[in-house]
């Protein structure tokens, strides 16, 4: 299986809601660029996230992109720019991003993108987590997403559960 690449935000929130262990189950190997590592370990990052990074698991690898980031991505932050560059370089099957502008830019470059909600939805579809519980945990953090997106995912999850039981 090819590696996936992650930006800061999905890792941050998955650690905070105690769901980061889903990543190796779903994707085996996760690459992050140095800028993402730096964002996850900076003093402004939540202590839980900094501690997790201090003892990061073997499935998480910090990899420096070989080529400089595309100047067309200069409107994005360093973590997003390096994550996109790394995903392109490694032909990653998936890029984890939550920020709208970065997601648009990555998709325009031909990358397949999902975010925190997508990871949780996939895990819920596999029966590994309870999506309403995960969303409730996200609600206790600073995570922001359009309510309609979360409502749609919850409706789809309820339909999946009903289909399984029926």
PDB file of C-alpha atoms in Angstrom:
ATOM      1  CA  UNK A   1       0.000   0.000   0.000  1.00  0.00           C
ATOM      2  CA  UNK A   2       1.247   3.455  -0.883  1.00  0.00           C
ATOM      3  CA  UNK A   3       1.684   6.027   1.836  1.00  0.00           C
ATOM      4  CA  UNK A   4      -0.745   8.837   2.435  1.00  0.00           C
ATOM      5  CA  UNK A   5       0.301  12.365   3.351  1.00  0.00           C
ATOM      6  CA  UNK A   6      -1.213  14.496   6.100  1.00  0.00           C
ATOM      7  CA  UNK A   7      -1.348  18.161   6.894  1.00  0.00           C
ATOM      8  CA  UNK A   8      -1.404  19.402  10.476  1.00  0.00           C
ATOM      9  CA  UNK A   9      -5.104  19.820  11.157  1.00  0.00           C
ATOM     10  CA  UNK A  10      -6.332  16.230  10.675  1.00  0.00           C
ATOM     11  CA  UNK A  11      -3.550  14.853  12.883  1.00  0.00           C
ATOM     12  CA  UNK A  12      -4.159  17.536  15.502  1.00  0.00           C
ATOM     13  CA  UNK A  13      -7.880  16.814  15.815  1.00  0.00           C
ATOM     14  CA  UNK A  14      -7.588  13.035  15.564  1.00  0.00           C
ATOM     15  CA  UNK A  15      -5.110  13.129  18.457  1.00  0.00           C
ATOM     16  CA  UNK A  16      -7.384  15.432  20.470  1.00  0.00           C
ATOM     17  CA  UNK A  17     -10.425  13.170  20.079  1.00  0.00           C
ATOM     18  CA  UNK A  18      -8.368  10.030  20.715  1.00  0.00           C
ATOM     19  CA  UNK A  19      -8.956   8.643  17.217  1.00  0.00           C
ATOM     20  CA  UNK A  20      -5.497   8.968  15.666  1.00  0.00           C
ATOM     21  CA  UNK A  21      -5.016   5.190  15.915  1.00  0.00           C
ATOM     22  CA  UNK A  22      -7.481   4.914  13.016  1.00  0.00           C
ATOM     23  CA  UNK A  23      -4.854   6.181  10.590  1.00  0.00           C
ATOM     24  CA  UNK A  24      -2.555   3.137  10.572  1.00  0.00           C
ATOM     25  CA  UNK A  25      -5.596   0.842  10.482  1.00  0.00           C
ATOM     26  CA  UNK A  26      -6.960   2.648   7.443  1.00  0.00           C
ATOM     27  CA  UNK A  27      -3.780   3.634   5.644  1.00  0.00           C
ATOM     28  CA  UNK A  28      -0.805   1.866   7.297  1.00  0.00           C
ATOM     29  CA  UNK A  29       1.782   4.596   6.657  1.00  0.00           C
ATOM     30  CA  UNK A  30       1.413   8.371   7.016  1.00  0.00           C
ATOM     31  CA  UNK A  31       3.994  10.849   5.750  1.00  0.00           C
ATOM     32  CA  UNK A  32       4.245  14.411   6.990  1.00  0.00           C
ATOM     33  CA  UNK A  33       6.625  17.160   5.895  1.00  0.00           C
ATOM     34  CA  UNK A  34       8.871  19.015   8.367  1.00  0.00           C
ATOM     35  CA  UNK A  35       6.544  22.040   8.450  1.00  0.00           C
ATOM     36  CA  UNK A  36       3.694  19.838   9.715  1.00  0.00           C
ATOM     37  CA  UNK A  37       5.947  18.315  12.373  1.00  0.00           C
ATOM     38  CA  UNK A  38       6.944  21.828  13.422  1.00  0.00           C
ATOM     39  CA  UNK A  39       3.312  22.968  13.630  1.00  0.00           C
ATOM     40  CA  UNK A  40       2.391  19.932  15.760  1.00  0.00           C
ATOM     41  CA  UNK A  41       5.276  20.527  18.175  1.00  0.00           C
ATOM     42  CA  UNK A  42       5.176  24.324  18.502  1.00  0.00           C
ATOM     43  CA  UNK A  43       4.277  25.828  21.853  1.00  0.00           C
ATOM     44  CA  UNK A  44       0.808  26.918  20.627  1.00  0.00           C
ATOM     45  CA  UNK A  45      -0.152  23.331  19.784  1.00  0.00           C
ATOM     46  CA  UNK A  46      -2.264  21.579  22.421  1.00  0.00           C
ATOM     47  CA  UNK A  47      -0.149  19.806  25.028  1.00  0.00           C
ATOM     48  CA  UNK A  48      -1.756  16.451  24.158  1.00  0.00           C
ATOM     49  CA  UNK A  49      -0.652  16.869  20.548  1.00  0.00           C
ATOM     50  CA  UNK A  50       2.882  17.939  21.509  1.00  0.00           C
ATOM     51  CA  UNK A  51       3.216  14.912  23.799  1.00  0.00           C
ATOM     52  CA  UNK A  52       1.927  12.591  21.083  1.00  0.00           C
ATOM     53  CA  UNK A  53       4.476  14.012  18.641  1.00  0.00           C
ATOM     54  CA  UNK A  54       7.270  13.644  21.214  1.00  0.00           C
ATOM     55  CA  UNK A  55       6.538   9.899  21.172  1.00  0.00           C
ATOM     56  CA  UNK A  56       5.242   9.633  17.616  1.00  0.00           C
ATOM     57  CA  UNK A  57       4.433   6.155  16.347  1.00  0.00           C
ATOM     58  CA  UNK A  58       6.505   4.290  13.779  1.00  0.00           C
ATOM     59  CA  UNK A  59       3.748   4.572  11.151  1.00  0.00           C
ATOM     60  CA  UNK A  60       4.230   8.363  11.079  1.00  0.00           C
ATOM     61  CA  UNK A  61       7.250   9.454   9.039  1.00  0.00           C
ATOM     62  CA  UNK A  62       8.659  12.939   8.589  1.00  0.00           C
ATOM     63  CA  UNK A  63       9.843  13.323   4.990  1.00  0.00           C
ATOM     64  CA  UNK A  64      11.320  16.431   3.410  1.00  0.00           C
ATOM     65  CA  UNK A  65       9.996  17.131  -0.091  1.00  0.00           C
ATOM     66  CA  UNK A  66      12.805  16.926  -2.663  1.00  0.00           C
ATOM     67  CA  UNK A  67      11.511  19.813  -4.744  1.00  0.00           C
ATOM     68  CA  UNK A  68      10.612  23.314  -3.565  1.00  0.00           C
ATOM     69  CA  UNK A  69       6.869  23.974  -3.264  1.00  0.00           C
ATOM     70  CA  UNK A  70       4.998  25.374  -6.246  1.00  0.00           C
ATOM     71  CA  UNK A  71       4.952  29.210  -6.081  1.00  0.00           C
ATOM     72  CA  UNK A  72       1.272  29.052  -7.093  1.00  0.00           C
ATOM     73  CA  UNK A  73       0.618  27.679  -3.591  1.00  0.00           C
ATOM     74  CA  UNK A  74       2.161  30.690  -1.830  1.00  0.00           C
ATOM     75  CA  UNK A  75      -1.274  31.715  -0.464  1.00  0.00           C
ATOM     76  CA  UNK A  76      -1.274  28.570   1.696  1.00  0.00           C
ATOM     77  CA  UNK A  77       0.647  28.024   4.923  1.00  0.00           C
ATOM     78  CA  UNK A  78       3.947  26.114   4.980  1.00  0.00           C
ATOM     79  CA  UNK A  79       2.414  22.887   6.268  1.00  0.00           C
ATOM     80  CA  UNK A  80      -0.225  22.804   3.545  1.00  0.00           C
ATOM     81  CA  UNK A  81       2.258  23.739   0.831  1.00  0.00           C
ATOM     82  CA  UNK A  82       4.789  21.102   1.894  1.00  0.00           C
ATOM     83  CA  UNK A  83       2.075  18.453   2.345  1.00  0.00           C
ATOM     84  CA  UNK A  84       0.817  19.062  -1.194  1.00  0.00           C
ATOM     85  CA  UNK A  85       4.385  18.950  -2.550  1.00  0.00           C
ATOM     86  CA  UNK A  86       5.060  15.693  -0.690  1.00  0.00           C
ATOM     87  CA  UNK A  87       1.794  14.130  -1.895  1.00  0.00           C
ATOM     88  CA  UNK A  88       2.676  15.003  -5.488  1.00  0.00           C
ATOM     89  CA  UNK A  89       6.228  13.716  -5.143  1.00  0.00           C
ATOM     90  CA  UNK A  90       5.186  10.398  -3.586  1.00  0.00           C
ATOM     91  CA  UNK A  91       2.075  10.064  -5.761  1.00  0.00           C
ATOM     92  CA  UNK A  92       0.149   9.594  -2.533  1.00  0.00           C
ATOM     93  CA  UNK A  93      -3.146   7.795  -2.842  1.00  0.00           C
ATOM     94  CA  UNK A  94      -4.638  10.324  -0.433  1.00  0.00           C
ATOM     95  CA  UNK A  95      -3.871  13.691   1.120  1.00  0.00           C
ATOM     96  CA  UNK A  96      -5.415  14.600   4.478  1.00  0.00           C
ATOM     97  CA  UNK A  97      -6.347  18.293   4.547  1.00  0.00           C
ATOM     98  CA  UNK A  98      -9.107  20.212   6.294  1.00  0.00           C
ATOM     99  CA  UNK A  99      -8.600  23.764   5.045  1.00  0.00           C
ATOM    100  CA  UNK A 100     -10.815  24.734   2.126  1.00  0.00           C
ATOM    101  CA  UNK A 101      -8.294  26.732   0.060  1.00  0.00           C
ATOM    102  CA  UNK A 102      -5.651  24.015   0.408  1.00  0.00           C
ATOM    103  CA  UNK A 103      -8.170  21.325  -0.543  1.00  0.00           C
ATOM    104  CA  UNK A 104      -9.179  23.235  -3.666  1.00  0.00           C
ATOM    105  CA  UNK A 105      -5.539  23.773  -4.664  1.00  0.00           C
ATOM    106  CA  UNK A 106      -4.644  20.116  -4.077  1.00  0.00           C
ATOM    107  CA  UNK A 107      -7.598  18.860  -6.100  1.00  0.00           C
ATOM    108  CA  UNK A 108      -6.685  21.229  -8.939  1.00  0.00           C
ATOM    109  CA  UNK A 109      -3.295  19.492  -8.980  1.00  0.00           C
ATOM    110  CA  UNK A 110      -4.996  16.120  -9.330  1.00  0.00           C
ATOM    111  CA  UNK A 111      -4.674  14.929  -5.728  1.00  0.00           C
ATOM    112  CA  UNK A 112      -7.340  12.944  -3.913  1.00  0.00           C
ATOM    113  CA  UNK A 113      -8.179  14.744  -0.679  1.00  0.00           C
ATOM    114  CA  UNK A 114     -10.131  13.935   2.448  1.00  0.00           C
ATOM    115  CA  UNK A 115     -10.049  15.436   5.901  1.00  0.00           C
ATOM    116  CA  UNK A 116     -10.780  14.690   9.515  1.00  0.00           C
ATOM    117  CA  UNK A 117     -14.462  14.087   8.805  1.00  0.00           C
ATOM    118  CA  UNK A 118     -13.656  11.774   5.904  1.00  0.00           C
ATOM    119  CA  UNK A 119     -11.338   9.665   8.051  1.00  0.00           C
ATOM    120  CA  UNK A 120     -13.985   9.364  10.746  1.00  0.00           C
ATOM    121  CA  UNK A 121     -16.704   8.576   8.219  1.00  0.00           C
ATOM    122  CA  UNK A 122     -14.627   5.821   6.610  1.00  0.00           C
ATOM    123  CA  UNK A 123     -13.856   4.296  10.019  1.00  0.00           C
ATOM    124  CA  UNK A 124     -17.551   4.474  10.922  1.00  0.00           C
ATOM    125  CA  UNK A 125     -18.492   2.771   7.639  1.00  0.00           C
ATOM    126  CA  UNK A 126     -16.154  -0.077   8.644  1.00  0.00           C
ATOM    127  CA  UNK A 127     -17.840  -0.256  12.039  1.00  0.00           C
ATOM    128  CA  UNK A 128     -14.717   0.826  13.921  1.00  0.00           C
ATOM    129  CA  UNK A 129     -16.126   3.981  15.549  1.00  0.00           C
ATOM    130  CA  UNK A 130     -19.457   5.546  16.366  1.00  0.00           C
ATOM    131  CA  UNK A 131     -19.694   8.647  14.182  1.00  0.00           C
ATOM    132  CA  UNK A 132     -22.056  10.641  16.455  1.00  0.00           C
ATOM    133  CA  UNK A 133     -19.640  10.054  19.356  1.00  0.00           C
ATOM    134  CA  UNK A 134     -16.649  11.157  17.278  1.00  0.00           C
ATOM    135  CA  UNK A 135     -18.493  14.284  16.113  1.00  0.00           C
ATOM    136  CA  UNK A 136     -19.479  15.058  19.711  1.00  0.00           C
ATOM    137  CA  UNK A 137     -15.799  14.835  20.691  1.00  0.00           C
ATOM    138  CA  UNK A 138     -14.888  17.166  17.806  1.00  0.00           C
ATOM    139  CA  UNK A 139     -17.497  19.559  19.134  1.00  0.00           C
ATOM    140  CA  UNK A 140     -15.477  19.844  22.355  1.00  0.00           C
ATOM    141  CA  UNK A 141     -12.479  21.156  20.378  1.00  0.00           C
ATOM    142  CA  UNK A 142     -11.921  24.177  18.154  1.00  0.00           C
ATOM    143  CA  UNK A 143     -12.704  22.096  15.024  1.00  0.00           C
ATOM    144  CA  UNK A 144     -14.931  23.916  12.565  1.00  0.00           C
ATOM    145  CA  UNK A 145     -16.853  22.476   9.647  1.00  0.00           C
ATOM    146  CA  UNK A 146     -20.088  23.442   7.919  1.00  0.00           C
ATOM    147  CA  UNK A 147     -22.964  21.993   9.943  1.00  0.00           C
ATOM    148  CA  UNK A 148     -24.611  20.733   6.757  1.00  0.00           C
ATOM    149  CA  UNK A 149     -21.560  18.572   5.949  1.00  0.00           C
ATOM    150  CA  UNK A 150     -21.590  16.964   9.377  1.00  0.00           C
ATOM    151  CA  UNK A 151     -25.385  16.545   9.250  1.00  0.00           C
ATOM    152  CA  UNK A 152     -25.155  14.820   5.854  1.00  0.00           C
ATOM    153  CA  UNK A 153     -22.459  12.438   7.120  1.00  0.00           C
ATOM    154  CA  UNK A 154     -24.531  11.653  10.210  1.00  0.00           C
ATOM    155  CA  UNK A 155     -27.594  10.959   8.037  1.00  0.00           C
ATOM    156  CA  UNK A 156     -25.554   8.641   5.806  1.00  0.00           C
ATOM    157  CA  UNK A 157     -24.153   6.904   8.882  1.00  0.00           C
ATOM    158  CA  UNK A 158     -27.649   6.372  10.294  1.00  0.00           C
ATOM    159  CA  UNK A 159     -28.762   4.915   6.961  1.00  0.00           C
ATOM    160  CA  UNK A 160     -25.759   2.537   6.919  1.00  0.00           C
ATOM    161  CA  UNK A 161     -26.567   1.390  10.450  1.00  0.00           C
ATOM    162  CA  UNK A 162     -30.224   0.876   9.577  1.00  0.00           C
ATOM    163  CA  UNK A 163     -29.242  -1.134   6.484  1.00  0.00           C
ATOM    164  CA  UNK A 164     -26.919  -3.349   8.569  1.00  0.00           C
ATOM    165  CA  UNK A 165     -29.639  -4.003  11.132  1.00  0.00           C
ATOM    166  CA  UNK A 166     -32.330  -4.549   8.500  1.00  0.00           C
TER     167      UNK A 166
END
